[in-house]
Amino acid sequence: MGELAGKVALVTGAASGIGKAIAQAFHQAGARVVIADLDGDAAEAVAGEIDGGRGDAMGVAMDVADEEAVNQGFDEVASRWGAVDILVSNAGIQVIAPLVDLEFAAWKKMLAIHLDGAFLTSRAAMRQMIAAGKGGSILLMGSAHSHVASKFKAPYVTAKHGLLGLARTIAKEGAAQGIRANVLCPGFVRTPLVEKQIPEQAKELGISESEVIANVMLRDTVDAEFTTLDDIARVAVFMAAFPTNALTGQSLLASHGWVMD
Ligand code: NAD
């Protein structure tokens, strides 16, 4: 029996990158997993890849910034499998631009996906957890940028810092019902989100792509190495499975020592 046997876990943004790796690890640990993503077809495909058609992974189309879509997605899961036990609020995008050039629409879109998305999915998960009376675990996908800033990432840094406040509040409000909330803070992981920003950063900074990797992304790590999908999936299983309120309202950094807080 895996550490997450009998649990229902919903992971947003799980059709790609970190979310997909976490969903795979949760499934291996025994959970039934919901792949919730803006791209519903990709979510279905990943669910099939994970469970090989056995029916213990499901794809759900969900825009995390859309209140109705979030509530509908959670209802769909509840009618099939009952209340979720674990939420990983992971969906996210990146925009690289100097603050003075940043469009207001881009700022609002970033905060909508990262902060509205975390709020809406946490609220839906908490409502189900409270109604089912069995508590649960909420993991918000933060970043090293929950603790430090970098140039050209104003809305991302702002949103990722904001998640710390949300997790701490959920930890206080959810404790009586056995609901825990924590933030997982990775360093750079080579996903599509990061591959896209390497040339964008090179352009903004006027340096080569290899210099972006060596001098921007990995400069302050202890070993000049990227964090891996496997690293983050392992930490996510540990945090999701942790059985008591000893671990709530916390953020855990997995960044090769880039940030030591
Ligand atoms: P990714 O681009 O590989 O995957 C992101 C997924 O989110 C995609 O499947 C996309 O379709 C989905 N998505 C985007 N907008 C959505 C929306 N409105 N509703 C639902 N789904 C949506 O990116 P990733 O690198 O795996 O990033 C996942 C999370 O990890 C993000 O929150 C990101 O900020 C965070 N993170 C990434 C890194 C890194 O280095 N890759 C580091 C720290 C934190």
mmCIF file of C-alpha atoms in Angstrom, residues 33-212:
data_model
loop_
_atom_site.group_PDB
_atom_site.id
_atom_site.type_symbol
_atom_site.label_atom_id
_atom_site.label_comp_id
_atom_site.label_asym_id
_atom_site.label_seq_id
_atom_site.Cartn_x
_atom_site.Cartn_y
_atom_site.Cartn_z
ATOM 1 C CA VAL A 33 -5.593 11.525 -9.427
ATOM 2 C CA VAL A 34 -7.464 14.295 -11.212
ATOM 3 C CA ILE A 35 -5.527 16.002 -14.001
ATOM 4 C CA ALA A 36 -7.119 19.472 -14.124
ATOM 5 C CA ASP A 37 -5.857 21.743 -16.882
ATOM 6 C CA LEU A 38 -6.865 24.565 -19.183
ATOM 7 C CA ASP A 39 -6.115 22.132 -22.002
ATOM 8 C CA GLY A 40 -8.815 19.507 -21.448
ATOM 9 C CA ASP A 41 -7.661 17.215 -24.268
ATOM 10 C CA ALA A 42 -4.120 17.167 -22.906
ATOM 11 C CA ALA A 43 -5.536 16.500 -19.418
ATOM 12 C CA GLU A 44 -7.466 13.465 -20.719
ATOM 13 C CA ALA A 45 -4.380 12.217 -22.543
ATOM 14 C CA VAL A 46 -2.192 12.514 -19.421
ATOM 15 C CA ALA A 47 -4.829 10.735 -17.323
ATOM 16 C CA GLY A 48 -4.797 7.839 -19.817
ATOM 17 C CA GLU A 49 -0.997 7.798 -19.799
ATOM 18 C CA ILE A 50 -0.935 7.624 -16.006
ATOM 19 C CA ASP A 51 -3.547 4.931 -15.370
ATOM 20 C CA GLY A 52 -3.281 2.977 -18.626
ATOM 21 C CA GLY A 53 -7.093 3.051 -18.900
ATOM 22 C CA ARG A 54 -7.674 1.471 -15.469
ATOM 23 C CA GLY A 55 -9.926 4.332 -14.366
ATOM 24 C CA ASP A 56 -8.010 5.702 -11.400
ATOM 25 C CA ALA A 57 -6.926 8.896 -13.161
ATOM 26 C CA MET A 58 -9.311 11.375 -14.743
ATOM 27 C CA GLY A 59 -8.856 14.495 -16.853
ATOM 28 C CA VAL A 60 -10.900 17.636 -16.220
ATOM 29 C CA ALA A 61 -10.894 20.814 -18.325
ATOM 30 C CA MET A 62 -10.549 23.731 -15.901
ATOM 31 C CA ASP A 63 -9.477 27.342 -16.164
ATOM 32 C CA VAL A 64 -8.375 27.981 -12.582
ATOM 33 C CA ALA A 65 -9.095 31.708 -12.947
ATOM 34 C CA ASP A 66 -12.769 31.044 -13.771
ATOM 35 C CA GLU A 67 -14.975 30.623 -10.685
ATOM 36 C CA GLU A 68 -17.659 28.627 -12.466
ATOM 37 C CA ALA A 69 -15.194 26.329 -14.233
ATOM 38 C CA VAL A 70 -13.418 25.582 -10.946
ATOM 39 C CA ASN A 71 -16.649 24.791 -9.088
ATOM 40 C CA GLN A 72 -17.926 22.644 -11.972
ATOM 41 C CA GLY A 73 -14.663 20.698 -12.122
ATOM 42 C CA PHE A 74 -14.749 19.985 -8.399
ATOM 43 C CA ASP A 75 -18.433 18.926 -8.657
ATOM 44 C CA GLU A 76 -17.513 16.522 -11.468
ATOM 45 C CA VAL A 77 -14.839 14.917 -9.302
ATOM 46 C CA ALA A 78 -17.143 14.717 -6.268
ATOM 47 C CA SER A 79 -19.890 12.999 -8.240
ATOM 48 C CA ARG A 80 -17.427 10.362 -9.448
ATOM 49 C CA TRP A 81 -15.054 9.843 -6.521
ATOM 50 C CA GLY A 82 -16.364 11.922 -3.597
ATOM 51 C CA ALA A 83 -14.519 14.767 -1.857
ATOM 52 C CA VAL A 84 -10.907 15.528 -2.729
ATOM 53 C CA ASP A 85 -8.369 14.771 0.021
ATOM 54 C CA ILE A 86 -5.444 16.571 -1.600
ATOM 55 C CA LEU A 87 -5.257 19.701 -3.754
ATOM 56 C CA VAL A 88 -2.121 20.817 -5.534
ATOM 57 C CA SER A 89 -2.729 24.336 -6.859
ATOM 58 C CA ASN A 90 -0.005 24.306 -9.481
ATOM 59 C CA ALA A 91 -1.270 25.855 -12.734
ATOM 60 C CA GLY A 92 0.876 28.790 -13.746
ATOM 61 C CA ILE A 93 2.432 30.813 -16.515
ATOM 62 C CA GLN A 94 5.320 33.255 -16.741
ATOM 63 C CA VAL A 95 5.680 36.700 -18.320
ATOM 64 C CA ILE A 96 9.112 38.284 -18.719
ATOM 65 C CA ALA A 97 9.090 42.077 -18.993
ATOM 66 C CA PRO A 98 10.594 45.085 -17.239
ATOM 67 C CA LEU A 99 7.957 46.541 -14.907
ATOM 68 C CA VAL A 100 7.883 49.847 -16.785
ATOM 69 C CA ASP A 101 6.953 48.038 -20.017
ATOM 70 C CA LEU A 102 4.494 45.562 -18.476
ATOM 71 C CA GLU A 103 0.932 45.804 -19.812
ATOM 72 C CA PHE A 104 -1.761 46.075 -17.120
ATOM 73 C CA ALA A 105 -3.609 43.217 -18.853
ATOM 74 C CA ALA A 106 -0.553 40.950 -18.488
ATOM 75 C CA TRP A 107 -0.255 41.864 -14.779
ATOM 76 C CA LYS A 108 -3.942 41.061 -14.193
ATOM 77 C CA LYS A 109 -3.743 37.770 -16.097
ATOM 78 C CA MET A 110 -0.751 36.648 -14.037
ATOM 79 C CA LEU A 111 -2.438 37.475 -10.726
ATOM 80 C CA ALA A 112 -5.672 35.846 -11.915
ATOM 81 C CA ILE A 113 -4.036 32.521 -12.735
ATOM 82 C CA HIS A 114 -1.649 32.380 -9.785
ATOM 83 C CA LEU A 115 -3.657 34.043 -7.003
ATOM 84 C CA ASP A 116 -7.325 33.849 -8.040
ATOM 85 C CA GLY A 117 -6.616 30.266 -9.151
ATOM 86 C CA ALA A 118 -5.099 29.332 -5.795
ATOM 87 C CA PHE A 119 -7.992 30.969 -3.920
ATOM 88 C CA LEU A 120 -10.772 29.453 -6.046
ATOM 89 C CA THR A 121 -9.360 25.915 -6.011
ATOM 90 C CA SER A 122 -8.490 26.073 -2.290
ATOM 91 C CA ARG A 123 -12.009 27.288 -1.469
ATOM 92 C CA ALA A 124 -13.620 24.534 -3.533
ATOM 93 C CA ALA A 125 -11.342 21.898 -1.987
ATOM 94 C CA MET A 126 -11.934 23.168 1.567
ATOM 95 C CA ARG A 127 -15.710 23.138 1.075
ATOM 96 C CA GLN A 128 -15.563 19.483 0.006
ATOM 97 C CA MET A 129 -13.116 18.532 2.774
ATOM 98 C CA ILE A 130 -15.266 20.205 5.442
ATOM 99 C CA ALA A 131 -18.483 18.610 4.137
ATOM 100 C CA ALA A 132 -16.835 15.168 4.086
ATOM 101 C CA GLY A 133 -15.443 15.706 7.596
ATOM 102 C CA LYS A 134 -12.106 14.034 6.901
ATOM 103 C CA GLY A 135 -9.721 16.984 6.521
ATOM 104 C CA GLY A 136 -7.136 17.169 3.794
ATOM 105 C CA SER A 137 -3.914 18.601 2.494
ATOM 106 C CA ILE A 138 -3.531 21.685 0.297
ATOM 107 C CA LEU A 139 -0.263 22.306 -1.471
ATOM 108 C CA LEU A 140 0.253 25.633 -3.225
ATOM 109 C CA MET A 141 2.982 25.711 -5.880
ATOM 110 C CA GLY A 142 5.216 28.568 -4.833
ATOM 111 C CA SER A 143 8.740 29.135 -6.059
ATOM 112 C CA ALA A 144 12.104 30.329 -4.877
ATOM 113 C CA HIS A 145 10.421 33.549 -6.036
ATOM 114 C CA SER A 146 8.092 33.235 -3.026
ATOM 115 C CA HIS A 147 11.171 34.335 -1.047
ATOM 116 C CA VAL A 148 13.377 36.385 -3.391
ATOM 117 C CA ALA A 149 12.855 38.699 -6.351
ATOM 118 C CA SER A 150 14.374 38.681 -9.821
ATOM 119 C CA LYS A 151 14.312 41.362 -12.482
ATOM 120 C CA PHE A 152 11.517 41.323 -15.099
ATOM 121 C CA LYS A 153 9.184 39.070 -13.104
ATOM 122 C CA ALA A 154 7.124 41.578 -11.088
ATOM 123 C CA PRO A 155 3.712 39.841 -11.227
ATOM 124 C CA TYR A 156 5.215 36.369 -10.786
ATOM 125 C CA VAL A 157 7.258 37.390 -7.742
ATOM 126 C CA THR A 158 4.280 39.267 -6.301
ATOM 127 C CA ALA A 159 1.919 36.322 -6.786
ATOM 128 C CA LYS A 160 4.379 33.734 -5.465
ATOM 129 C CA HIS A 161 4.985 35.824 -2.322
ATOM 130 C CA GLY A 162 1.193 36.155 -1.943
ATOM 131 C CA LEU A 163 0.754 32.383 -1.808
ATOM 132 C CA LEU A 164 2.644 32.323 1.496
ATOM 133 C CA GLY A 165 -0.064 34.513 3.016
ATOM 134 C CA LEU A 166 -2.845 32.371 1.588
ATOM 135 C CA ALA A 167 -1.330 29.122 2.885
ATOM 136 C CA ARG A 168 -0.801 30.593 6.351
ATOM 137 C CA THR A 169 -4.407 31.779 6.479
ATOM 138 C CA ILE A 170 -5.777 28.421 5.304
ATOM 139 C CA ALA A 171 -3.580 26.722 7.916
ATOM 140 C CA LYS A 172 -5.222 28.791 10.665
ATOM 141 C CA GLU A 173 -8.791 28.541 9.365
ATOM 142 C CA GLY A 174 -8.529 24.868 8.357
ATOM 143 C CA ALA A 175 -6.816 23.447 11.437
ATOM 144 C CA ALA A 176 -10.009 22.695 13.334
ATOM 145 C CA GLN A 177 -11.203 20.558 10.408
ATOM 146 C CA GLY A 178 -7.857 18.815 9.884
ATOM 147 C CA ILE A 179 -7.032 20.797 6.749
ATOM 148 C CA ARG A 180 -3.341 21.577 6.297
ATOM 149 C CA ALA A 181 -1.850 24.032 3.792
ATOM 150 C CA ASN A 182 1.764 24.420 2.716
ATOM 151 C CA VAL A 183 3.781 25.975 -0.086
ATOM 152 C CA LEU A 184 6.321 24.054 -2.152
ATOM 153 C CA CYS A 185 9.042 26.331 -3.524
ATOM 154 C CA PRO A 186 11.150 24.887 -6.351
ATOM 155 C CA GLY A 187 14.243 26.384 -7.932
ATOM 156 C CA PHE A 188 14.504 26.287 -11.733
ATOM 157 C CA VAL A 189 13.155 23.058 -13.287
ATOM 158 C CA ARG A 190 13.496 22.526 -17.045
ATOM 159 C CA THR A 191 9.823 22.505 -18.050
ATOM 160 C CA PRO A 192 8.193 24.264 -21.036
ATOM 161 C CA LEU A 193 7.645 27.295 -18.750
ATOM 162 C CA VAL A 194 11.404 27.630 -18.190
ATOM 163 C CA GLU A 195 12.525 26.656 -21.713
ATOM 164 C CA LYS A 196 10.384 29.537 -23.046
ATOM 165 C CA GLN A 197 11.936 32.147 -20.774
ATOM 166 C CA ILE A 198 15.594 31.336 -21.503
ATOM 167 C CA PRO A 199 15.594 33.171 -24.881
ATOM 168 C CA GLU A 200 13.261 35.866 -23.463
ATOM 169 C CA GLN A 201 15.672 36.597 -20.610
ATOM 170 C CA ALA A 202 18.659 36.514 -22.982
ATOM 171 C CA LYS A 203 16.961 39.215 -25.055
ATOM 172 C CA GLU A 204 16.049 41.426 -22.066
ATOM 173 C CA LEU A 205 19.511 41.120 -20.513
ATOM 174 C CA GLY A 206 21.509 41.264 -23.755
ATOM 175 C CA ILE A 207 23.409 38.035 -22.972
ATOM 176 C CA SER A 208 23.538 34.528 -24.485
ATOM 177 C CA GLU A 209 21.168 31.715 -23.519
ATOM 178 C CA SER A 210 23.990 29.748 -21.886
ATOM 179 C CA GLU A 211 24.829 32.847 -19.829
ATOM 180 C CA VAL A 212 21.180 33.052 -18.720
#
